[in-house]
Amino acid sequence: MKRADEPEIKLDGLINKIKSEGIEEANRQAEEIIKEGEKKADVLIDEAKKEVESRLERAAHIIEEKEQASKKAIELAARDSLLSLKESLRKILESLVKSGFDQLMSGEALEDLLLKTIEGWSKNKDSDSGLEVLLSEKERNALTDTFMKRLSDHLKAGVEFKVHPDIKSGFRVGMQADHMHYDLSDEYVSELLVAHLNKRLATVFSDMKDEMKKQG
């Protein structure tokens, strides 16, 4: 004989399975965004290395040409130059990451990512019940009729799109009842990528400082 609570237990398991599948799909999309950002960052870091090497060469010429100059003063000037360059590059990287994310999360690209992410949460016939997407007012208003039709063709139940004041681009998606969302907003993804790039920049400039010490 089946217990009275057995259907409820199966429903809980189904909901957990739906969430897991949706998060896996959203994770895959986020990884693609981050990989694309890393490719652009690699180019910037290579350029930064060349710029630092050029500055080191100029500093070496200054030392040779001005033998009476204080070696300590030159070292401090070189250090300040590196710190200034590092800060400038950090700001440039943050700006590029934000700008690149905004371009990626707009128009058809945003609609395609939204559709794939929502489909990931809604593979079961009942899983799209109570699904909500949070995004900026500008992007909510920009969703095309074509996109809404594509969405309705794939889902049995509707999805509620809500404007969130803290989201400038990107979106968050989740179940309304849980009050928990998977975050693909500009702020969250940009913070992750910038933090990763800042670590790489720190390593590059640490190597440059070690090279300066050897030359000194």
CSV table of C-alpha atoms in Angstrom, one decimal:
chain,number,residue,atom,x,y,z
A,1,MET,CA,0.0,0.0,0.0
A,2,LYS,CA,1.3,3.5,-0.9
A,3,ARG,CA,1.8,6.0,1.9
A,4,ALA,CA,-0.4,9.1,1.7
A,5,ASP,CA,2.7,11.4,1.6
A,6,GLU,CA,4.5,9.5,-1.3
A,7,PRO,CA,3.3,11.8,-4.2
A,8,GLU,CA,4.5,14.9,-2.3
A,9,ILE,CA,7.9,13.3,-1.8
A,10,LYS,CA,8.2,12.5,-5.5
A,11,LEU,CA,7.1,16.1,-6.3
A,12,ASP,CA,9.9,17.5,-4.1
A,13,GLY,CA,12.4,15.3,-5.9
A,14,LEU,CA,11.1,16.5,-9.2
A,15,ILE,CA,11.5,20.1,-8.3
A,16,ASN,CA,15.1,19.5,-7.1
A,17,LYS,CA,15.8,17.8,-10.4
A,18,ILE,CA,14.4,20.7,-12.3
A,19,LYS,CA,16.5,23.2,-10.4
A,20,SER,CA,19.6,21.1,-10.9
A,21,GLU,CA,19.1,21.0,-14.6
A,22,GLY,CA,18.4,24.7,-14.9
A,23,ILE,CA,21.4,25.6,-12.8
A,24,GLU,CA,23.7,23.4,-15.0
A,25,GLU,CA,22.4,25.1,-18.2
A,26,ALA,CA,22.9,28.6,-16.7
A,27,ASN,CA,26.3,27.6,-15.4
A,28,ARG,CA,27.3,26.6,-18.9
A,29,GLN,CA,26.2,29.9,-20.3
A,30,ALA,CA,28.0,31.8,-17.6
A,31,GLU,CA,31.2,29.9,-18.3
A,32,GLU,CA,31.0,30.8,-22.0
A,33,ILE,CA,30.7,34.5,-21.0
A,34,ILE,CA,33.7,34.3,-18.7
A,35,LYS,CA,35.8,32.4,-21.3
A,36,GLU,CA,35.1,35.1,-23.9
A,37,GLY,CA,36.1,37.8,-21.3
A,38,GLU,CA,39.3,35.9,-20.5
A,39,LYS,CA,40.3,35.8,-24.2
A,40,LYS,CA,40.1,39.6,-24.4
A,41,ALA,CA,41.9,39.9,-21.1
A,42,ASP,CA,44.8,37.8,-22.3
A,43,VAL,CA,45.4,40.3,-25.1
A,44,LEU,CA,45.3,43.2,-22.7
A,45,ILE,CA,47.7,41.5,-20.3
A,46,ASP,CA,50.2,40.8,-23.1
A,47,GLU,CA,50.1,44.5,-24.0
A,48,ALA,CA,50.6,45.4,-20.4
A,49,LYS,CA,53.7,43.3,-20.2
A,50,LYS,CA,55.1,45.0,-23.3
A,51,GLU,CA,54.4,48.4,-21.8
A,52,VAL,CA,56.1,47.5,-18.5
A,53,GLU,CA,59.1,46.1,-20.4
A,54,SER,CA,59.4,49.3,-22.4
A,55,ARG,CA,59.2,51.4,-19.2
A,56,LEU,CA,61.9,49.3,-17.6
A,57,GLU,CA,64.2,49.8,-20.6
A,58,ARG,CA,63.7,53.6,-20.4
A,59,ALA,CA,64.4,53.5,-16.7
A,60,ALA,CA,67.7,51.6,-17.4
A,61,HIS,CA,68.7,54.3,-19.9
A,62,ILE,CA,68.0,57.0,-17.3
A,63,ILE,CA,70.3,55.2,-14.8
A,64,GLU,CA,73.1,55.0,-17.4
A,65,GLU,CA,72.7,58.6,-18.5
A,66,LYS,CA,72.4,60.1,-15.0
A,67,GLU,CA,75.1,58.5,-13.0
A,68,GLN,CA,74.9,61.1,-10.3
A,69,ALA,CA,71.2,60.6,-9.8
A,70,SER,CA,70.1,58.9,-6.6
A,71,LYS,CA,69.5,55.2,-7.3
A,72,LYS,CA,66.9,55.1,-4.5
A,73,ALA,CA,65.0,57.9,-6.1
A,74,ILE,CA,65.0,56.1,-9.5
A,75,GLU,CA,63.8,52.9,-7.9
A,76,LEU,CA,60.9,54.7,-6.2
A,77,ALA,CA,60.0,56.4,-9.4
A,78,ALA,CA,60.0,53.1,-11.2
A,79,ARG,CA,57.8,51.6,-8.5
A,80,ASP,CA,55.4,54.5,-8.6
A,81,SER,CA,55.3,54.1,-12.4
A,82,LEU,CA,54.4,50.4,-12.1
A,83,LEU,CA,51.7,51.1,-9.5
A,84,SER,CA,50.2,53.9,-11.7
A,85,LEU,CA,50.2,51.6,-14.7
A,86,LYS,CA,48.6,48.8,-12.7
A,87,GLU,CA,45.8,51.0,-11.5
A,88,SER,CA,45.2,52.4,-15.0
A,89,LEU,CA,45.0,48.9,-16.4
A,90,ARG,CA,42.7,47.8,-13.6
A,91,LYS,CA,40.3,50.6,-14.5
A,92,ILE,CA,40.5,49.8,-18.2
A,93,LEU,CA,39.9,46.1,-17.6
A,94,GLU,CA,36.8,46.9,-15.4
A,95,SER,CA,35.5,49.2,-18.1
A,96,LEU,CA,36.1,46.7,-20.9
A,97,VAL,CA,34.5,43.8,-18.9
A,98,LYS,CA,31.4,45.9,-18.1
A,99,SER,CA,31.2,47.3,-21.7
A,100,GLY,CA,31.6,43.8,-23.2
A,101,PHE,CA,29.0,42.3,-20.9
A,102,ASP,CA,26.5,45.0,-21.7
A,103,GLN,CA,27.0,44.3,-25.4
A,104,LEU,CA,26.6,40.6,-24.9
A,105,MET,CA,23.5,40.9,-22.8
A,106,SER,CA,21.4,42.9,-25.2
A,107,GLY,CA,19.2,42.4,-28.2
A,108,GLU,CA,19.1,38.9,-29.8
A,109,ALA,CA,22.0,37.6,-27.7
A,110,LEU,CA,20.1,38.4,-24.5
A,111,GLU,CA,16.9,36.8,-25.8
A,112,ASP,CA,18.8,33.6,-26.9
A,113,LEU,CA,20.5,33.3,-23.5
A,114,LEU,CA,17.1,34.0,-21.7
A,115,LEU,CA,15.4,31.3,-23.8
A,116,LYS,CA,18.1,28.7,-23.2
A,117,THR,CA,18.3,29.4,-19.5
A,118,ILE,CA,14.5,29.3,-19.0
A,119,GLU,CA,14.3,26.1,-21.0
A,120,GLY,CA,16.9,24.6,-18.7
A,121,TRP,CA,14.6,25.3,-15.7
A,122,SER,CA,11.5,24.1,-17.6
A,123,LYS,CA,12.3,20.7,-19.1
A,124,ASN,CA,9.5,19.0,-17.2
A,125,LYS,CA,5.9,19.9,-18.2
A,126,ASP,CA,5.1,21.4,-14.8
A,127,SER,CA,8.4,23.0,-13.9
A,128,ASP,CA,7.8,26.4,-15.5
A,129,SER,CA,5.0,27.1,-13.0
A,130,GLY,CA,6.0,29.9,-10.8
A,131,LEU,CA,9.1,30.8,-12.8
A,132,GLU,CA,10.2,34.5,-12.8
A,133,VAL,CA,12.9,36.5,-14.5
A,134,LEU,CA,14.3,39.7,-13.1
A,135,LEU,CA,15.9,42.3,-15.4
A,136,SER,CA,16.1,46.0,-16.1
A,137,GLU,CA,13.2,48.1,-17.2
A,138,LYS,CA,15.0,48.9,-20.4
A,139,GLU,CA,15.6,45.3,-21.4
A,140,ARG,CA,12.2,44.2,-20.2
A,141,ASN,CA,10.6,46.7,-22.6
A,142,ALA,CA,13.0,45.7,-25.4
A,143,LEU,CA,11.9,42.0,-25.4
A,144,THR,CA,10.4,41.5,-28.9
A,145,ASP,CA,7.1,39.9,-29.7
A,146,THR,CA,9.0,37.3,-31.7
A,147,PHE,CA,10.9,36.3,-28.5
A,148,MET,CA,7.7,36.1,-26.5
A,149,LYS,CA,6.2,33.8,-29.1
A,150,ARG,CA,9.3,31.6,-29.1
A,151,LEU,CA,9.0,31.4,-25.4
A,152,SER,CA,5.3,30.5,-25.4
A,153,ASP,CA,6.0,27.8,-28.0
A,154,HIS,CA,8.5,26.1,-25.7
A,155,LEU,CA,6.7,26.5,-22.4
A,156,LYS,CA,3.3,25.2,-21.2
A,157,ALA,CA,2.8,27.8,-18.5
A,158,GLY,CA,3.9,31.5,-18.6
A,159,VAL,CA,7.0,33.1,-17.2
A,160,GLU,CA,6.7,36.3,-15.2
A,161,PHE,CA,9.2,39.1,-16.2
A,162,LYS,CA,9.8,41.6,-13.4
A,163,VAL,CA,11.8,44.8,-13.4
A,164,HIS,CA,14.5,45.0,-10.8
A,165,PRO,CA,16.0,48.4,-10.0
A,166,ASP,CA,19.5,47.0,-9.1
A,167,ILE,CA,20.0,45.2,-12.5
A,168,LYS,CA,21.4,47.3,-15.3
A,169,SER,CA,22.0,44.5,-17.8
A,170,GLY,CA,21.8,40.7,-17.7
A,171,PHE,CA,19.1,38.9,-15.6
A,172,ARG,CA,18.3,36.7,-12.7
A,173,VAL,CA,16.0,33.6,-13.0
A,174,GLY,CA,14.4,31.4,-10.4
A,175,MET,CA,11.2,30.0,-8.8
A,176,GLN,CA,9.0,32.7,-7.2
A,177,ALA,CA,8.2,30.5,-4.2
A,178,ASP,CA,11.8,30.0,-3.3
A,179,HIS,CA,12.9,33.6,-3.4
A,180,MET,CA,16.2,32.3,-4.8
A,181,HIS,CA,17.5,33.2,-8.2
A,182,TYR,CA,20.4,32.1,-10.4
A,183,ASP,CA,22.3,35.4,-11.1
A,184,LEU,CA,23.5,36.3,-14.6
A,185,SER,CA,23.3,40.0,-14.0
A,186,ASP,CA,26.1,42.5,-15.0
A,187,GLU,CA,27.1,43.2,-11.4
A,188,TYR,CA,27.6,39.6,-10.3
A,189,VAL,CA,29.3,38.3,-13.4
A,190,SER,CA,31.5,41.4,-13.8
A,191,GLU,CA,32.7,41.1,-10.2
A,192,LEU,CA,33.7,37.5,-10.7
A,193,LEU,CA,35.6,38.2,-13.9
A,194,VAL,CA,37.3,41.4,-12.7
A,195,ALA,CA,38.4,39.6,-9.5
A,196,HIS,CA,39.9,36.8,-11.6
A,197,LEU,CA,41.7,39.3,-13.9
A,198,ASN,CA,43.0,41.4,-11.0
A,199,LYS,CA,44.7,38.3,-9.6
A,200,ARG,CA,46.4,37.7,-13.0
A,201,LEU,CA,47.5,41.3,-13.1
A,202,ALA,CA,49.0,41.1,-9.6
A,203,THR,CA,51.1,38.1,-10.7
A,204,VAL,CA,52.3,40.0,-13.8
A,205,PHE,CA,53.4,43.1,-11.9
A,206,SER,CA,55.0,41.0,-9.2
A,207,ASP,CA,57.1,39.4,-11.8
A,208,MET,CA,58.0,42.8,-13.2
A,209,LYS,CA,59.1,44.0,-9.8
A,210,ASP,CA,61.3,41.0,-9.3
A,211,GLU,CA,62.9,41.7,-12.7
A,212,MET,CA,63.6,45.3,-11.6
A,213,LYS,CA,65.3,44.1,-8.5
A,214,LYS,CA,67.6,41.8,-10.5
A,215,GLN,CA,68.5,44.7,-12.9
A,216,GLY,CA,69.2,46.9,-9.9
